mmCIF file of C-alpha atoms in Angstrom:
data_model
loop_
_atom_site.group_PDB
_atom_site.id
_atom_site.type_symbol
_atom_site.label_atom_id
_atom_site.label_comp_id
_atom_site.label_asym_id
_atom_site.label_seq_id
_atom_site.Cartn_x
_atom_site.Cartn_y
_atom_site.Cartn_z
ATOM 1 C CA UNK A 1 -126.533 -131.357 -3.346
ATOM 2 C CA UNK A 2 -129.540 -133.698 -4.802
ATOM 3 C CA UNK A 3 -126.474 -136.122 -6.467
ATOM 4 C CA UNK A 4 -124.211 -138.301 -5.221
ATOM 5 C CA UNK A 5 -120.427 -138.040 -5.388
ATOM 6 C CA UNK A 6 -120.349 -140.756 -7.845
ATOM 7 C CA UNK A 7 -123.670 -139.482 -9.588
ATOM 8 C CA UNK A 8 -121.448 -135.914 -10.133
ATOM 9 C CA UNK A 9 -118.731 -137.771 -12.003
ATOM 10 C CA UNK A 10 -120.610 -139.801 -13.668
ATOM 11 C CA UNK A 11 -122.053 -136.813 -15.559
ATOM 12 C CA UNK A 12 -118.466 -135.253 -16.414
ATOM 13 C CA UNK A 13 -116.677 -136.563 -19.644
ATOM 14 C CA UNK A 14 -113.536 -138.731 -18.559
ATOM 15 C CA UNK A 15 -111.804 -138.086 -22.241
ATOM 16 C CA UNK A 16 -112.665 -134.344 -22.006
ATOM 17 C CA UNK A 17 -109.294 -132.588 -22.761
ATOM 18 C CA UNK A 18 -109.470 -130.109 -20.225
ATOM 19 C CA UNK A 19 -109.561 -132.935 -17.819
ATOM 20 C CA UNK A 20 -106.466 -134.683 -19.048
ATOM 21 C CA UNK A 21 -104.826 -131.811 -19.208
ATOM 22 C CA UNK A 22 -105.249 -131.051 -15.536
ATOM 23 C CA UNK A 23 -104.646 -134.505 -13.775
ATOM 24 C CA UNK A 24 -102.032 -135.909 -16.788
ATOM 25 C CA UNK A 25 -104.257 -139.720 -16.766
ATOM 26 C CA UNK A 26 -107.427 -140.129 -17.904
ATOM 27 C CA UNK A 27 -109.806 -140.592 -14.740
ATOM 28 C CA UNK A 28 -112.528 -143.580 -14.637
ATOM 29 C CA UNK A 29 -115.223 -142.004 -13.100
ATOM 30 C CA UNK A 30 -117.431 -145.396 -13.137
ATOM 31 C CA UNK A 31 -115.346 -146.742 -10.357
ATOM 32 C CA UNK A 32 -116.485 -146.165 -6.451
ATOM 33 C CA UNK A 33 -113.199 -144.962 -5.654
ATOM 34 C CA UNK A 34 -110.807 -142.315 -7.799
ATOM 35 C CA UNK A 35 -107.378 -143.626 -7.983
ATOM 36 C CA UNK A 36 -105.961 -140.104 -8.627
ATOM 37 C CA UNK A 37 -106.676 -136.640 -7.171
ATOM 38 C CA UNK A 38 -108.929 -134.181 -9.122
ATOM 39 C CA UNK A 39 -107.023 -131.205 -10.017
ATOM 40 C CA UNK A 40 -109.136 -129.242 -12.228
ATOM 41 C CA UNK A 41 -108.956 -125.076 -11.637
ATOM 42 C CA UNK A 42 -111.441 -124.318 -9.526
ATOM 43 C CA UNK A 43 -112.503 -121.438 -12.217
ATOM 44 C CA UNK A 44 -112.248 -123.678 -15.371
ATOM 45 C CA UNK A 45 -114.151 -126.138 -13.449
ATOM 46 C CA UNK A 46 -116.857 -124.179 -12.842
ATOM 47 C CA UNK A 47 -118.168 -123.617 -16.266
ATOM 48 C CA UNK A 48 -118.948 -127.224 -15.990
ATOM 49 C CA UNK A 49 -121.967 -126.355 -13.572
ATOM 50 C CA UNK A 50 -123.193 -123.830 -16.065
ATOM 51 C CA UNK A 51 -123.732 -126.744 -19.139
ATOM 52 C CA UNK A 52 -127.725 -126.413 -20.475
ATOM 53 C CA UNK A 53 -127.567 -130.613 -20.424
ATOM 54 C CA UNK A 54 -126.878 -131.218 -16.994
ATOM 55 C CA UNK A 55 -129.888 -131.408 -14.222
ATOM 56 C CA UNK A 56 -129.077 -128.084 -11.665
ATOM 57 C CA UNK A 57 -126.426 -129.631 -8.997
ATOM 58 C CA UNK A 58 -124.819 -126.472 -7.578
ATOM 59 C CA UNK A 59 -127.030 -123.194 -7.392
ATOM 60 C CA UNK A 60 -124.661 -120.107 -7.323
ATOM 61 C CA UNK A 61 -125.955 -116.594 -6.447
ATOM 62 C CA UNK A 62 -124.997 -113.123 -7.956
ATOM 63 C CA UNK A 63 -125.483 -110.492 -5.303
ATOM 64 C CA UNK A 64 -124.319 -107.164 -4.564
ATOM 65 C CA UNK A 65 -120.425 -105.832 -4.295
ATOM 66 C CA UNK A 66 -119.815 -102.405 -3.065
ATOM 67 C CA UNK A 67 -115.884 -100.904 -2.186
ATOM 68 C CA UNK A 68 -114.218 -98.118 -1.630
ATOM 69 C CA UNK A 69 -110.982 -97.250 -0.674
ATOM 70 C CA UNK A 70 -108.406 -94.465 0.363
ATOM 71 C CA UNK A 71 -105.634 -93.535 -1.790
ATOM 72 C CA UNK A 72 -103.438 -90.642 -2.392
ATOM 73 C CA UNK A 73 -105.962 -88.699 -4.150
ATOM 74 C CA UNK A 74 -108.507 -89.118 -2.250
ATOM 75 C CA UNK A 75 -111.344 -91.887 -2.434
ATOM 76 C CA UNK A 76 -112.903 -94.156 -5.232
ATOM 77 C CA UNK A 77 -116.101 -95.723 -4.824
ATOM 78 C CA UNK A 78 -117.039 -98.659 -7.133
ATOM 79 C CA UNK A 79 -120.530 -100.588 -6.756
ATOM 80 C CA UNK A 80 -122.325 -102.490 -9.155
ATOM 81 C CA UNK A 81 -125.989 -101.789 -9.978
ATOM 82 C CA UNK A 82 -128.219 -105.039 -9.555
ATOM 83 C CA UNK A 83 -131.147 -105.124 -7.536
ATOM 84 C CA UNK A 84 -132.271 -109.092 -7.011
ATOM 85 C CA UNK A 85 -134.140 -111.547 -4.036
ATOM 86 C CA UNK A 86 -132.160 -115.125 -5.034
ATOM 87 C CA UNK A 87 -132.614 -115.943 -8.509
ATOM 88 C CA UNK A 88 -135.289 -112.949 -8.803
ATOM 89 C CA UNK A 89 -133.442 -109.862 -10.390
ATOM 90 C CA UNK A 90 -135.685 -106.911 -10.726
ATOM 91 C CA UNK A 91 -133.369 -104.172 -11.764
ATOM 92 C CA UNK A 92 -129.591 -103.846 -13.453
ATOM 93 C CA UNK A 93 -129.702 -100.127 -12.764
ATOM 94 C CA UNK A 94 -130.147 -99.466 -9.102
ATOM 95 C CA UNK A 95 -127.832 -96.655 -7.833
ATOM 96 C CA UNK A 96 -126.219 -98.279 -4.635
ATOM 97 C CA UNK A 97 -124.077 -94.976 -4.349
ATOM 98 C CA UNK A 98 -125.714 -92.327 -2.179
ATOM 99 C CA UNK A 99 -125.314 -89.076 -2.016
ATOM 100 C CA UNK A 100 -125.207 -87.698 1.676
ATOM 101 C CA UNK A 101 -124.030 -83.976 0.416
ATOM 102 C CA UNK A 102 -121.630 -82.437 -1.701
ATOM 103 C CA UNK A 103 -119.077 -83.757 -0.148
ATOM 104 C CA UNK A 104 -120.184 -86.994 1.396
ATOM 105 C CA UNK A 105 -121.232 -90.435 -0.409
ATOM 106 C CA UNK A 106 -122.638 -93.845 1.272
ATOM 107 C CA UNK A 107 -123.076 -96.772 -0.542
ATOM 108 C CA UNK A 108 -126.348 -99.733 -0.614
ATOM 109 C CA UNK A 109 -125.501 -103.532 0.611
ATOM 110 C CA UNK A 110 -128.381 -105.325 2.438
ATOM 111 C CA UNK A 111 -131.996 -104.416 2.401
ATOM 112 C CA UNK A 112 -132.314 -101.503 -0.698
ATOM 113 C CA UNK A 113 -135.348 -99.708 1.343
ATOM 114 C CA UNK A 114 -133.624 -99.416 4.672
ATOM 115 C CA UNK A 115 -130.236 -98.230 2.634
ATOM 116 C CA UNK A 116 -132.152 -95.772 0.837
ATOM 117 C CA UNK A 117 -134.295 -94.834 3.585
ATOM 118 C CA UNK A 118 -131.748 -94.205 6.349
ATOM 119 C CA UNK A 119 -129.127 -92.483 4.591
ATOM 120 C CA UNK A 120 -131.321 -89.950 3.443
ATOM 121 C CA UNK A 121 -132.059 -89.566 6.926
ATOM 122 C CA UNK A 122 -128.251 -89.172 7.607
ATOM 123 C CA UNK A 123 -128.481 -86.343 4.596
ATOM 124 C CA UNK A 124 -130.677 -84.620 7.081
ATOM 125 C CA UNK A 125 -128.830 -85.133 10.225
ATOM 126 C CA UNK A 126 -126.019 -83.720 8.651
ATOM 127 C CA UNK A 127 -128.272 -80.943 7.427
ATOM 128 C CA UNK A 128 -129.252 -79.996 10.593
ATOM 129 C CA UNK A 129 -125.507 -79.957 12.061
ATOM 130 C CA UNK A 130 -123.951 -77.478 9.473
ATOM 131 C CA UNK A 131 -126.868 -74.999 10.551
ATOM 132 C CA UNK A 132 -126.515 -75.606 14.077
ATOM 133 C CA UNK A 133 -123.083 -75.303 14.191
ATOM 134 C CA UNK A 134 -122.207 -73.471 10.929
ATOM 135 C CA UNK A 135 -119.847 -75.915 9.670
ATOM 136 C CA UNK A 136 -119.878 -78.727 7.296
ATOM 137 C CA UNK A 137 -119.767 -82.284 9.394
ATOM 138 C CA UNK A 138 -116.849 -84.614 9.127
ATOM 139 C CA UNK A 139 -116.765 -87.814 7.730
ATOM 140 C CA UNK A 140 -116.204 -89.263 11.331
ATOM 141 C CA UNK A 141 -118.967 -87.733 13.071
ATOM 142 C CA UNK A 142 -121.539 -88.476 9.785
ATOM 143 C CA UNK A 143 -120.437 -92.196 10.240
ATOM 144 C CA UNK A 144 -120.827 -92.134 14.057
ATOM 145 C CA UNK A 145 -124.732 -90.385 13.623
ATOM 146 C CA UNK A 146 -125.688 -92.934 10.907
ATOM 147 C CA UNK A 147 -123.943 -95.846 14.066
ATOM 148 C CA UNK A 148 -125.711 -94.506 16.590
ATOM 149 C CA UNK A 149 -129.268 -94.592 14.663
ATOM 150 C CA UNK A 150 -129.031 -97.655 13.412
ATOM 151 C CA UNK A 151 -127.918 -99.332 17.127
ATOM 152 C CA UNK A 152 -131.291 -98.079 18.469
ATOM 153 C CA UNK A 153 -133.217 -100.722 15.762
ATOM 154 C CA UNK A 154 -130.261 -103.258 16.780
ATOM 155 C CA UNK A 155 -132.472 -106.618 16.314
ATOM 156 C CA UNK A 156 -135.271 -105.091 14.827
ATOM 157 C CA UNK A 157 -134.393 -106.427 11.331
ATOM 158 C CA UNK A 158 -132.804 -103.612 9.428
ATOM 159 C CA UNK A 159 -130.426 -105.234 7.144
ATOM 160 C CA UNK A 160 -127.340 -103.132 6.109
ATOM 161 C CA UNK A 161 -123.654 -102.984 5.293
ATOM 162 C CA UNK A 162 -122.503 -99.597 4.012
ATOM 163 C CA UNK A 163 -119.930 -97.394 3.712
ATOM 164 C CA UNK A 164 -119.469 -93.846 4.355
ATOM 165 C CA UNK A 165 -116.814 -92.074 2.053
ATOM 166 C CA UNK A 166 -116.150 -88.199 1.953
ATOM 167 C CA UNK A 167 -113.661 -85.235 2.042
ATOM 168 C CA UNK A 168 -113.734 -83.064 4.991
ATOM 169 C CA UNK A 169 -110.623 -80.874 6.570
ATOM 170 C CA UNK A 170 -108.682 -83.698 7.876
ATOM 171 C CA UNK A 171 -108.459 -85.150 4.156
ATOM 172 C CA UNK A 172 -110.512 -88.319 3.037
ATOM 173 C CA UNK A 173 -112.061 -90.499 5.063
ATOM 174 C CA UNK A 174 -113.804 -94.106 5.081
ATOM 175 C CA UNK A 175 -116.236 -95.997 7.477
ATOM 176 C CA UNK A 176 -118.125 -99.070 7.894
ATOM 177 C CA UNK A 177 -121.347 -99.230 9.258
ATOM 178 C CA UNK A 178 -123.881 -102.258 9.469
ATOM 179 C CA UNK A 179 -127.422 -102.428 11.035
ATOM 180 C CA UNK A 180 -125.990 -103.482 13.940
ATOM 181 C CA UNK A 181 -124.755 -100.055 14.916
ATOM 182 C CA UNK A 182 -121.232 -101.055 14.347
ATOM 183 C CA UNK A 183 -118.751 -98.957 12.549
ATOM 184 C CA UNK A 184 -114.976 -99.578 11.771
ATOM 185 C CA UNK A 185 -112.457 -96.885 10.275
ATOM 186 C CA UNK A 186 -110.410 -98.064 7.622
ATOM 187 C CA UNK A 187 -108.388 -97.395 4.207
ATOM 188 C CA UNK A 188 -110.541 -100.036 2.787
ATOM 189 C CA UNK A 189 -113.749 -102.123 2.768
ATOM 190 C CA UNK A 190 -115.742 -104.051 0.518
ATOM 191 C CA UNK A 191 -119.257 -105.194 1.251
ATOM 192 C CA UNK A 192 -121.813 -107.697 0.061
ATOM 193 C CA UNK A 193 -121.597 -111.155 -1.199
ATOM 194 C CA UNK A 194 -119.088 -110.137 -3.725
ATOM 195 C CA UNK A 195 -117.028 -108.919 -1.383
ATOM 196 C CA UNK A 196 -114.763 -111.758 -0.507
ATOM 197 C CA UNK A 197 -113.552 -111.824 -4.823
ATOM 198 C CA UNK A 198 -113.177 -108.467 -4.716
ATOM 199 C CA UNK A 199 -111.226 -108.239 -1.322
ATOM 200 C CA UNK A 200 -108.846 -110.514 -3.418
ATOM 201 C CA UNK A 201 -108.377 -108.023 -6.105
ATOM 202 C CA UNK A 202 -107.840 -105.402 -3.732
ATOM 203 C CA UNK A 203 -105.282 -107.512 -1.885
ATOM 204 C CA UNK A 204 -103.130 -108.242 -4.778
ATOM 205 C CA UNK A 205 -103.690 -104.835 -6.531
ATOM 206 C CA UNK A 206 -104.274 -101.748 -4.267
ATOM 207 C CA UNK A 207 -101.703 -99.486 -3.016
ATOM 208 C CA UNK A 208 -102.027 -96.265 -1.551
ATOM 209 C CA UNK A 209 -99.819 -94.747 -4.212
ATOM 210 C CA UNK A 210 -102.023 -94.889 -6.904
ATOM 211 C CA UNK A 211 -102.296 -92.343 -9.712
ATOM 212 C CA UNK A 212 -105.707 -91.317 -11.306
#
């Protein structure tokens, strides 16, 4: 923060009704100490960072949020579509879902060029295994090629968090899988910066149950 404590509420309005409303008094921010607790909503609050005449005090960055998750009719897959390096966004229509094969999808968090780039290489792989063994390749052992690629260039700065989603004959099936080499089965994931907000809609609204 370039600003002070006092500096910050200094530049708030003390007789600004959403204010009042919170905390019930009206707070004199010109004093060193508050005699009452803040109590704004952290949400409501926020849009006070965003106001065009206050100098830039907090900085917050939009980044990528990618999920997926297993329910009774198989999987959904939800990403959004920006492309952007900080404050630097240079595309709204990236396509962070990838398409494996017919029946298998991964998705982009991290580094776009080594998402891109390695998952088409697990497209291959997985190429390669149907005519070898002239069947189509689970979801399991597709995740576990993509984990075991990816660990060999452990520390070499790849920089990924993706998911692989797909149908095979044991039903659906999701895994994790990060440039690390490590990969986690689950009914549900979210990845990228956004993931922690949207892990809290997930928590308070998924169920396996769902209808289409």
């Amino acid at each position: 923060f370039r600003m002070s404590r006092l500096d910050f509420f200094n530049q708030l309005n003390p007789a600004d009704p959403l204010l009042q409303e919170r905390t019930g008094h009206v707070a004199d921010f010109t004093e060193n100490a508050l005699s009452i607790p803040m109590s704004v909503a952290s949400t409501e609050l926020l849009h006070e960072f965003d106001r065009a005449d206050l100098p830039e005090y907090a900085k917050f960055e939009h980044g990528t949020t990618t999920l997926a998750f297993i329910f009774q009719g198989g999987v959904i897959v939800a990403v959004d579509s920006r492309a952007s390096m900080g404050s630097y966004i240079s595309s709204q229509t990236v396509k962070k879902v990838i398409e494996i094969n017919e029946y298998l999808l991964g998705t982009m968090a991290g580094g776009a060029a080594d998402c891109a780039f390695w998952e088409r290489h697990l497209g291959e792989q997985c190429r390669l295994y149907e005519l070898r063994n002239k069947e189509r390749v689970s979801v399991a052992a597709a995740s576990k090629m993509l984990a075991n690629t990816l660990y060999q260039y452990k520390g070499m700065g790849l920089s990924m968090g993706t998911m692989v989603a797909g149908w095979d004959k044991s039903g659906p099936g999701l895994y994790y899988v990060d440039n690390d080499g490590t990969r986690l089965k689950g009914n549900l994931f979210s990845v990228g910066s956004g993931s922690t907000f949207a892990y809290g809609v997930l928590d308070s609204g998924y169920r396996y149950d769902l209808t289409e």
